[in-house]
XYZ file of C-alpha atoms in Angstrom:
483
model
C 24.522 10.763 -48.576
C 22.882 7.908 -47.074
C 26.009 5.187 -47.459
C 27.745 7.925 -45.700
C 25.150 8.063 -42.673
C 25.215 4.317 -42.983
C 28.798 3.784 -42.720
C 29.265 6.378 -39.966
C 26.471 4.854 -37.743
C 26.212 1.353 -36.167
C 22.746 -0.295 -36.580
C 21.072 0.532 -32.937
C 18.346 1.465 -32.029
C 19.137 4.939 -31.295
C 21.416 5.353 -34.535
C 18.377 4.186 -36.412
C 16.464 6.485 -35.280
C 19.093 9.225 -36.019
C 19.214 8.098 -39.934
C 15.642 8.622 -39.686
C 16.181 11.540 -38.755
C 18.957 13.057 -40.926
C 17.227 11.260 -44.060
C 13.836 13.078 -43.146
C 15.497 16.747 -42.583
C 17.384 16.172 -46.327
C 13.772 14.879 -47.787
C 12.832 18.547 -46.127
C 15.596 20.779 -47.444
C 15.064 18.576 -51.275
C 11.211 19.645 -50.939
C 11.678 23.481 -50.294
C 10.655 22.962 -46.501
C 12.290 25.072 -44.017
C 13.369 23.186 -40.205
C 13.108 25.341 -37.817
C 16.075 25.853 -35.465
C 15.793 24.849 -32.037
C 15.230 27.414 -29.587
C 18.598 27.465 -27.652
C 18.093 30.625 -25.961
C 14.868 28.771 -24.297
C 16.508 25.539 -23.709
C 19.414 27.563 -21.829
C 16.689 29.564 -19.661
C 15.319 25.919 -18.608
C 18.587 24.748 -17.857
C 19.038 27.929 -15.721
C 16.189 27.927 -13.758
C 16.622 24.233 -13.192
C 19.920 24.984 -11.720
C 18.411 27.541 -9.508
C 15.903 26.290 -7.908
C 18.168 22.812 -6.983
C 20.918 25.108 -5.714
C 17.826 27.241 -3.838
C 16.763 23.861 -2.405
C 20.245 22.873 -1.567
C 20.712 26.155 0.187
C 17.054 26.379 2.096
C 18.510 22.356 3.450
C 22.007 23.423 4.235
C 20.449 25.653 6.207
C 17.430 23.843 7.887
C 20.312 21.427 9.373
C 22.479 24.019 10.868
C 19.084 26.309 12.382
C 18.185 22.725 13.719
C 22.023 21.864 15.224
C 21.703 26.249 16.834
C 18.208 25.322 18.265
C 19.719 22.087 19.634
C 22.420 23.464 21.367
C 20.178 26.296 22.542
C 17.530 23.564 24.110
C 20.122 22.480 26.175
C 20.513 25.208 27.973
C 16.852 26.283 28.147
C 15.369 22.950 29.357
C 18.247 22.241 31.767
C 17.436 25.501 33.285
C 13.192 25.061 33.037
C 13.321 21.509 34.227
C 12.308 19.915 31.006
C 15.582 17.906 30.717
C 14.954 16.324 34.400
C 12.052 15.320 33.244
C 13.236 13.528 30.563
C 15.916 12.256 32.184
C 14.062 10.681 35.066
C 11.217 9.102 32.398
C 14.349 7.133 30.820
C 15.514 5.760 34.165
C 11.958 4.676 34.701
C 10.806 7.403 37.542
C 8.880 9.303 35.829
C 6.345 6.992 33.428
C 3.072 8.975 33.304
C 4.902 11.566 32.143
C 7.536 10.098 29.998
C 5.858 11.155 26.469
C 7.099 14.341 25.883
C 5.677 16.532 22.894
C 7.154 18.934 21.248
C 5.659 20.911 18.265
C 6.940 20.875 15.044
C 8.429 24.266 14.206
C 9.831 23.841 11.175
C 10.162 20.298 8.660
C 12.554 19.659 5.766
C 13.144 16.568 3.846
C 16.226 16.657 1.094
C 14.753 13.671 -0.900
C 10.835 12.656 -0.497
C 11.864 8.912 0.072
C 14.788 9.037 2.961
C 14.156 6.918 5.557
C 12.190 8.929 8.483
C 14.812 10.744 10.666
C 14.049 12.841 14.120
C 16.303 15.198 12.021
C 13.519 16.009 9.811
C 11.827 18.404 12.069
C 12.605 21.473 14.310
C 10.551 21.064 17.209
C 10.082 23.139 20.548
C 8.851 21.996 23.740
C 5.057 21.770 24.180
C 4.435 19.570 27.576
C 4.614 16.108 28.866
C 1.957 13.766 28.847
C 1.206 9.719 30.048
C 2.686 7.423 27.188
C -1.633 5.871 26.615
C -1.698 9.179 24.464
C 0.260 7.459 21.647
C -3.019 5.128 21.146
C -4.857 8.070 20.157
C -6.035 7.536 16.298
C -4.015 10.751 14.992
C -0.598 9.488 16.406
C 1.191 6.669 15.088
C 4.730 5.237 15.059
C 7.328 7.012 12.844
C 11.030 5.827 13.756
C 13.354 4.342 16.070
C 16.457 5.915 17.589
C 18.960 3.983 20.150
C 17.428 5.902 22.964
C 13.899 6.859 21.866
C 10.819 5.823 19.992
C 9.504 8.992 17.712
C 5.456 9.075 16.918
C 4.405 11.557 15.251
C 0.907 13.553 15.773
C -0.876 14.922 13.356
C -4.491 17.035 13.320
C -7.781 15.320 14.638
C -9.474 15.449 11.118
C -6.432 14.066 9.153
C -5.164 10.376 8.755
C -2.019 9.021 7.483
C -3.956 5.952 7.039
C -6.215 7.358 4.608
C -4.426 10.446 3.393
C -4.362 11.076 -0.096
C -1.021 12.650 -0.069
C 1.277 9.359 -0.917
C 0.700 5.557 -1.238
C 3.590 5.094 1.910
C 2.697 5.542 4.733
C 6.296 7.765 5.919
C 5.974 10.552 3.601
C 2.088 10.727 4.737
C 3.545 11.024 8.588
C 6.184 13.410 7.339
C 3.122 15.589 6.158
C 0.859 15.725 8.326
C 2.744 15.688 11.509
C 2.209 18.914 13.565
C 3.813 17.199 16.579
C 6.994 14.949 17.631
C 5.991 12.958 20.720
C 9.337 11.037 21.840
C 9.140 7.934 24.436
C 12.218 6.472 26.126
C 12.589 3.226 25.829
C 11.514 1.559 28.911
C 8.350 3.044 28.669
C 7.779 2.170 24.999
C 8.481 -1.653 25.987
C 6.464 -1.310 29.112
C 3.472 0.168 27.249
C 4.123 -2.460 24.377
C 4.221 -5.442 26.478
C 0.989 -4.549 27.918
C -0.637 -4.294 24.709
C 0.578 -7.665 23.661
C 0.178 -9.535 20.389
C -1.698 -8.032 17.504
C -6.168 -9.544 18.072
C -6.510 -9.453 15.005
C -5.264 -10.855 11.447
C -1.956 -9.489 10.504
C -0.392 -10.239 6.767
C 3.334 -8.993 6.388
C 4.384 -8.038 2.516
C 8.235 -7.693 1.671
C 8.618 -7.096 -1.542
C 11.571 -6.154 -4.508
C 11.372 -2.886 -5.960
C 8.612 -1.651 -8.412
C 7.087 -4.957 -8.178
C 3.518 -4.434 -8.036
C 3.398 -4.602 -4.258
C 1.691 -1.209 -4.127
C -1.045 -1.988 -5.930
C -1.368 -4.890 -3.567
C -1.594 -2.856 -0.754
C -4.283 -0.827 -2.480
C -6.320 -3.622 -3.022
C -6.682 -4.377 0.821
C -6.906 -0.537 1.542
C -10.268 -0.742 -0.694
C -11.442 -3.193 1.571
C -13.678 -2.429 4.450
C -12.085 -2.609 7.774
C -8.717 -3.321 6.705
C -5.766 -1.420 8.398
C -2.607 -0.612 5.300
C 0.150 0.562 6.673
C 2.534 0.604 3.696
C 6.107 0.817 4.280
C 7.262 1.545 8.148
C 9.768 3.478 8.355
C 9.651 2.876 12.477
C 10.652 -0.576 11.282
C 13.561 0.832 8.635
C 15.321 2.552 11.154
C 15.571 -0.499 13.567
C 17.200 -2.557 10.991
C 19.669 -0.097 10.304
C 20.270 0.652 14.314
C 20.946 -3.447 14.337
C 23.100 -3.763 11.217
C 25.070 -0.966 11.989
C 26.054 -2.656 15.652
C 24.175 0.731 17.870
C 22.069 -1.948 20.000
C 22.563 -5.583 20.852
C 21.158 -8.712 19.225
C 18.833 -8.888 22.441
C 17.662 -5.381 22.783
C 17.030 -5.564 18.897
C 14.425 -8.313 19.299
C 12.460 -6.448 21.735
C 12.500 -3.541 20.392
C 11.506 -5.228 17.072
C 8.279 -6.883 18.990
C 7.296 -3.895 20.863
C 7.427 -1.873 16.983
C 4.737 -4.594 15.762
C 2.782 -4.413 18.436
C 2.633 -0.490 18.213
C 2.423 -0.343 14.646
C -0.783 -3.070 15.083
C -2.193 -1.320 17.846
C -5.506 -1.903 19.173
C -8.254 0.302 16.960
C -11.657 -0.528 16.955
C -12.023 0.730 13.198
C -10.187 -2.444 11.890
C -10.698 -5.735 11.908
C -7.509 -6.957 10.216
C -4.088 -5.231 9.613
C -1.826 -5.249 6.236
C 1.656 -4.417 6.274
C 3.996 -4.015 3.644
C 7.392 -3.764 4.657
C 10.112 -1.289 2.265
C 12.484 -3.718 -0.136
C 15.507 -2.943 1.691
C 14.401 -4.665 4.968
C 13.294 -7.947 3.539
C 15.800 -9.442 6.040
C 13.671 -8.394 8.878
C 11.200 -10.783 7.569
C 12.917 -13.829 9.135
C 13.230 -12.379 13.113
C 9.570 -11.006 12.766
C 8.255 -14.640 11.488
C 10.037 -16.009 14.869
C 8.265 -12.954 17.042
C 4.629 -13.234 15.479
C 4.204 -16.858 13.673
C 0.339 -16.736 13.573
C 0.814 -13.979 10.896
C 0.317 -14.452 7.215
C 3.533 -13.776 4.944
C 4.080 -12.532 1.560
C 6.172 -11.607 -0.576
C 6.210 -10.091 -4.162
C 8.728 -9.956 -6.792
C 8.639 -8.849 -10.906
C 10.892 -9.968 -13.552
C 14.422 -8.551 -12.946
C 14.956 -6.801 -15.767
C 11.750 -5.041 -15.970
C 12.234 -4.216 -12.200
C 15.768 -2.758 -12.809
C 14.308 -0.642 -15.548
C 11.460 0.371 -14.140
C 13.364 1.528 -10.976
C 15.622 3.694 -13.379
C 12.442 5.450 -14.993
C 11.245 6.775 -11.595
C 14.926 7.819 -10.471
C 15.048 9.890 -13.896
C 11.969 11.323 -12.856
C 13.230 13.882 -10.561
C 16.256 15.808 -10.996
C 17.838 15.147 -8.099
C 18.611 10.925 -8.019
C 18.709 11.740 -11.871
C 21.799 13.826 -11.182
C 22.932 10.525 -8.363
C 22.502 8.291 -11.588
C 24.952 10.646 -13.575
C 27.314 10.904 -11.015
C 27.175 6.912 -10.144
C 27.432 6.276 -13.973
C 30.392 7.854 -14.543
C 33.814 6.907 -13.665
C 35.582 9.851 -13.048
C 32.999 11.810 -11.125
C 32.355 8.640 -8.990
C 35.833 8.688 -8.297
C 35.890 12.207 -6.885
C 32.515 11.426 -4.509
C 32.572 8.142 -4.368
C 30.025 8.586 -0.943
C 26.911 8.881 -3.931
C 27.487 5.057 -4.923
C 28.189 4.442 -1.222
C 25.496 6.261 -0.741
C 22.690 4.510 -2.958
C 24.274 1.178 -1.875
C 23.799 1.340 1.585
C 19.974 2.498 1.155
C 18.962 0.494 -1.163
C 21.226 -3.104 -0.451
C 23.276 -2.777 2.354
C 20.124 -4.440 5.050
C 19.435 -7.327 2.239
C 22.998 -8.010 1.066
C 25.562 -11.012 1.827
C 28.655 -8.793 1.084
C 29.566 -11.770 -1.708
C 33.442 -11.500 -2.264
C 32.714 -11.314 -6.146
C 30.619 -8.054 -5.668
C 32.413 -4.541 -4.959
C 29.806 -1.875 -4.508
C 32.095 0.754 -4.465
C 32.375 -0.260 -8.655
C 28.683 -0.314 -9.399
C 27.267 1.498 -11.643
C 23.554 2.796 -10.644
C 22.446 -0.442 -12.352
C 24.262 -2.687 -11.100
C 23.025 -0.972 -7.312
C 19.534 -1.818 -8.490
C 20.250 -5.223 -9.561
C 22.080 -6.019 -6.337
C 19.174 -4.601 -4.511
C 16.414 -6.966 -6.299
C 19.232 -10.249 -6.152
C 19.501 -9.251 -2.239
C 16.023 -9.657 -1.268
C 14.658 -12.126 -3.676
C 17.763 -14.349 -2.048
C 16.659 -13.429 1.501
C 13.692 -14.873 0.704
C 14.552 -18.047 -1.103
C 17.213 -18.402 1.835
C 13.752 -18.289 4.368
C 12.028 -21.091 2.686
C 14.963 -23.049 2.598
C 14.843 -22.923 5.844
C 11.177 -24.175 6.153
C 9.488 -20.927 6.669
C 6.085 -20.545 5.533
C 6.348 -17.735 3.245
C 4.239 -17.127 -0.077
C 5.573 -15.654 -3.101
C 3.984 -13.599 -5.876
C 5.331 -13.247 -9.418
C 3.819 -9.748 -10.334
C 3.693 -11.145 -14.067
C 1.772 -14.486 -13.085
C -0.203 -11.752 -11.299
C -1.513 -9.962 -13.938
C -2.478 -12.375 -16.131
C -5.486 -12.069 -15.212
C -5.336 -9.668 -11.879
C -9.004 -10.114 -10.951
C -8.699 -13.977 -10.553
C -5.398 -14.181 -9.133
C -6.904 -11.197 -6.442
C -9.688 -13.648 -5.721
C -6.825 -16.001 -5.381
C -5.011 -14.297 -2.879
C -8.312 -13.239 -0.963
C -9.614 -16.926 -0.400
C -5.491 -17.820 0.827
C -6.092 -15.163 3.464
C -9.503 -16.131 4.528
C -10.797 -12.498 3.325
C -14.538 -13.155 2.349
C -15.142 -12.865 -1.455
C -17.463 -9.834 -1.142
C -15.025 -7.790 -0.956
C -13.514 -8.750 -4.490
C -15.519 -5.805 -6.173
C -14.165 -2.550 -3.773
C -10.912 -4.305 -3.978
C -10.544 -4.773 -7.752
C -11.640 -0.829 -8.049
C -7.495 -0.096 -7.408
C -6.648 -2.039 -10.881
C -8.525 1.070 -12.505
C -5.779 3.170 -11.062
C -2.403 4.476 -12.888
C -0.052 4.040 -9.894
C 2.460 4.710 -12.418
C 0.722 7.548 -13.521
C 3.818 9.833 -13.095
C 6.716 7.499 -14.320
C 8.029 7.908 -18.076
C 7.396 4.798 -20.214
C 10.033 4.689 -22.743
C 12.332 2.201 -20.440
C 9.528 -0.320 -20.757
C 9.579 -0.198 -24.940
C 12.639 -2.569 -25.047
C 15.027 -3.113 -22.409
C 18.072 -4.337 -24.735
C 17.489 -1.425 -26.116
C 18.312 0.969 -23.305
C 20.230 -0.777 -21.251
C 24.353 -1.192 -22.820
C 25.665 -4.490 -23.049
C 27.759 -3.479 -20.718
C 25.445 -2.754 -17.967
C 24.107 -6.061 -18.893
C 27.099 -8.126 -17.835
C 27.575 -6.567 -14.897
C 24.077 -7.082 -13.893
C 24.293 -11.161 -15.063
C 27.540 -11.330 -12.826
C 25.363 -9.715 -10.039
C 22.941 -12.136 -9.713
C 24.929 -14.911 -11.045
C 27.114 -14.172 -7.568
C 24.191 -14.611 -5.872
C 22.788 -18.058 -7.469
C 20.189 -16.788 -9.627
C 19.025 -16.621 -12.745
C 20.310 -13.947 -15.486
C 18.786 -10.238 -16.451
C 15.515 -10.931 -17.590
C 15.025 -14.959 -16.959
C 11.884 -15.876 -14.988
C 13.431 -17.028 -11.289
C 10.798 -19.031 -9.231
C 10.895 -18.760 -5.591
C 9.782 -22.148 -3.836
C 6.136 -21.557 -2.295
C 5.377 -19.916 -5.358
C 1.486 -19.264 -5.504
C -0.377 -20.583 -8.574
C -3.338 -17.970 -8.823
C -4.830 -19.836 -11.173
C-alpha cells in the first residue's frame, strides 16, 4: 500500500504529510484501533453560523449606508429650513469663522472592515451646535480625515484618549471608537487656524514603513517613553493622498492642505515634549512633499525581508473571514473574472498611492500575492527613489533590527538625540506579542506555502521594479548599522 501512496503523491510538503497520515490510520486499523469519524454534522453547523453572521453583518452595513444616504437627504431639508445650512455655508466663504466648527453627534457608526481608511461615511451624525474652530485644540479632539471641502476631527469623551487607548495600536480605529462627536471645519478656516499655529516646537520623527515590518513595535517603543506623542498611522493624512492622486484638488491646494494636516496632527500640547509619527505603507510617497514642507524633522523608514513580509501579510488577511474570502476570490481565476472590482479593489488600497504603473505589471492579473508584493516593491522603491535624490532619509532592516533589538533600540535612541534613560520603559514593548493574534504556520517555511507559481510572479514583480528577488536581502542606501 505504501508504493501506491508513493506513486500517487508528489514529494511536498503537504503530500508528505498526507502519507503520514494515511500510513498512521493503516498502522491504526492493523493494531485493532478504531479512528473516529469526523464530526460533519458539527463542521456543517460552523460553516452555517459562519455564513450567518457575515451575511447578518453584510445586511446590518447595507443598511447603515442607505439609513445614512435617508438621513442625508432629510438634513437637507431640516437645516435649510433651521438655518444650520447658512451657517455652514457662510463659515466656507469665510463670514462666519468663530463659528465655522460645526458638531454634530454621532448617532450611529459602522465600519465594513476594521482597517478602511477613515471615511465621514462611517458615522450618522445629527446636528449638535456650532462652535469657534480653537475647540479642535482641546486634548479629546484630534484630526481624523480630509474631504475636498472639509477637515473631519473627531471628539471623543473627556476621560478617554486615542493616544493612549488600549483599544488598537493605530491610531484610526482608536478615533473610530471612541468618537462620540464629528466636528467638521471648512477649509479656509482649517488653513487659517493652521497657519497660525505654525511649525511643529518640538521634535518631530516621521516613520513610513512596508507592511508587517516591525514598524509597530517601533512605535511602541517611543509610546513607552515619557513625554513622547505616537500617533500611529493618520488616516487625516491617507485620505489627502488619495484626494491628490485621484485629481479632486490641485497640486497647490494639496501642499497646503498637506502642511496645515502636520501642523494639526502636531498640535501644540503641553503633555509632550516630542512627537512620533508613523505614516500607513500605502502613503510612503507622501514622504517626499512632507520632507520639502518640514525639513528639520527626523525621517525613517522600516522595511523586513520580502518574502517574510508577503507571508506574514497573508497570515493576518486569513485571520478574519472576510479579506480571507477577498484572498479566495482574488486567487481564483474565474471568480476574479466575474468581480474583478475585489483585485481592483485590494490594489488600489494597498499600491495604487506607492506604485509607478510599470508597463510590465497588470494589476487587474494579480493574484492576492502578487498585490502584496507590488505593495512592499512600491514603497521600498519610493524610498530608494528619495535618497537618490539626496534626501536624508534612514532606513531600518527589521532583521538587522532584531539581532539584538535592545542595542540596535539604543542605536536608534542616541540617532534621535532621545536621552538613554529612557532605554529601560522603552525596551518593556519587546516583552509584548504584537502578533499575538496572527497564525504562525506561514512563517514555518515559505517555499513551502507559497506555489512556485506565486513565486514567479512575485520575482517578475519586483524584478519590474529593479529589485532584488522573493526573499533576497535588498539594502536601501542610508541604511543604519545598529551595531
Amino acid at each position: 500500500m505504501l508504493s501506491n501512496i508513493l506513486n500517487n503523491y508528489s514529494p511536498t510538503w503537504h503530500s508528505f504529510s498526507r502519507i503520514q497520515y494515511i500510513w498512521s490510520s493503516q498502522d491504526s486499523r492493523n493494531m485493532g484501533s478504531r479512528v473516529e469519524p469526523n464530526n460533519y454534522l458539527e463542521q456543517f453547523s460552523k460553516a452555517v453560523n459562519m455564513v450567518r453572521d457575515k451575511v447578518k453583518q453584510i445586511f446590518i452595513f447595507v443598511l447603515f449606508r442607505i439609513l445614512r444616504r435617508l438621513i442625508l437627504t432629510l438634513q437637507k431639508f431640516t437645516w435649510a429650513v433651521s438655518g444650520v445650512e447658512r451657517i455652514r455655508r457662510d463659515a466656507a466663504r469665510g463670514l462666519q469663522f468663530k463659528q465655522s466648527a460645526h458638531v454634530q453627534e454621532i448617532f450611529w457608526k459602522r465600519k465594513f472592515l476594521d482597517h478602511s481608511v477613515a471615511d465621514p461615511s462611517n458615522f450618522i451624525t445629527t446636528h449638535k451646535g456650532f462652535r469657534p474652530p480653537s475647540c479642535i485644540f482641546k486634548p479629546n479632539v484630534s484630526l481624523y480625515c480630509m474631504t475636498r471641502k472639509e477637515a473631519i476631527f473627531v471628539e471623543t469623551k473627556e476621560c478617554e484618549s486615542v493616544y493612549r487607548s488600549k483599544h488598537s495600536w493605530f491610531l484610526y480605529q482608536n478615533q473610530y471608537h471612541h468618537a462620540v462627536n464629528v466636528i467638521t471645519m471648512p477649509l479656509a478656516s482649517f488653513h487659517k487656524i493652521a497657519s497660525d499655529v505654525g511649525n511643529p516646537r518640538v521634535p518631530v520623527t516621521w516613520m513610513g514603513c512596508t507592511m508587517r515590518s516591525g514598524s509597530t513595535l517601533i512605535s511602541q517603543m517611543m509610546h513607552r517613553i515619557p513625554g513622547m506623542l505616537v500617533l500611529p498611522e493618520p488616516d487625516a493624512l491617507t485620505t489627502l493622498a488619495f484626494l491628490y492622486k485621484n485629481k479632486k484638488i490641485q497640486a497647490n491646494e494639496y501642499q497646503q492642505l498637506l502642511a496645515s494636516c502636520v501642523r494639526l496632527l502636531c498640535k501644540p500640547d503641553d503633555r509632550y515634549s516630542a512627537v512620533f509619527v508613523k505614516s500607513r505603507p500605502c502613503v510612503t510617497s507622501l514622504m517626499e512633499d512632507i520632507i520639502k514642507a518640514f525639513p528639520r524633522f527626523r525621517y525613517l523608514f522600516m522595511y523586513r525581508n520580502s518574502s517574510k513580509s508577503v507571508m506574514s501579510s497573508l497570515s493576518v488577511l486569513h485571520q478574519d473571514k472576510a479579506p480571507m474570502a477577498m484572498c479566495f476570490i482574488m486567487d481564483n481565476n474565474i471568480l476574479s473574472t466575474i468581480l474583478p472590482f475585489v483585485r481592483s479593489y485590494f490594489y488600489y488600497i494597498n499600491v495604487f498611492l506607492n506604485d509607478k504603473s510599470l508597463s510590465g505589471i497588470n494589476h487587474k492579473k494579480l493574484s492576492t500575492t502578487g498585490i502584496l508584493t507590488a505593495a512592499w516593491a512600491a514603497s521600498v522603491a519610493q524610498i530608494a527613489e528619495i535618497r537618490y535624490r539626496g534626501y536624508n532619509v534612514g532606513s531600518i532592516l527589521y532583521e538587522d533590527f532584531m539581532n539584538n533589538p535592545r542595542r540596535s533600540l539604543s542605536v536608534l535612541l542616541n540617532i534621535l538625540d532621545i536621552r538613554s534613560e529612557h532605554l529601560a520603559p522603552a525596551s518593556e514593548a519587546l516583552k509584548v506579542d504584537f502578533n499575538k493574534s496572527v497564525s504562525h504556520e506561514y512563517f514555518m517555511d515559505s517555499r513551502r506555502v507559497m506555489s512556485i507559481e506565486h513565486r514567479l510572479e512575485a520575482d517578475n514583480i519586483l524584478k519590474a521594479y529593479g529589485l532584488s528577488k522573493l526573499g533576497e536581502r535588498y539594502e536601501i542606501s542610508g541604511l543604519l548599522k545598529l551595531e
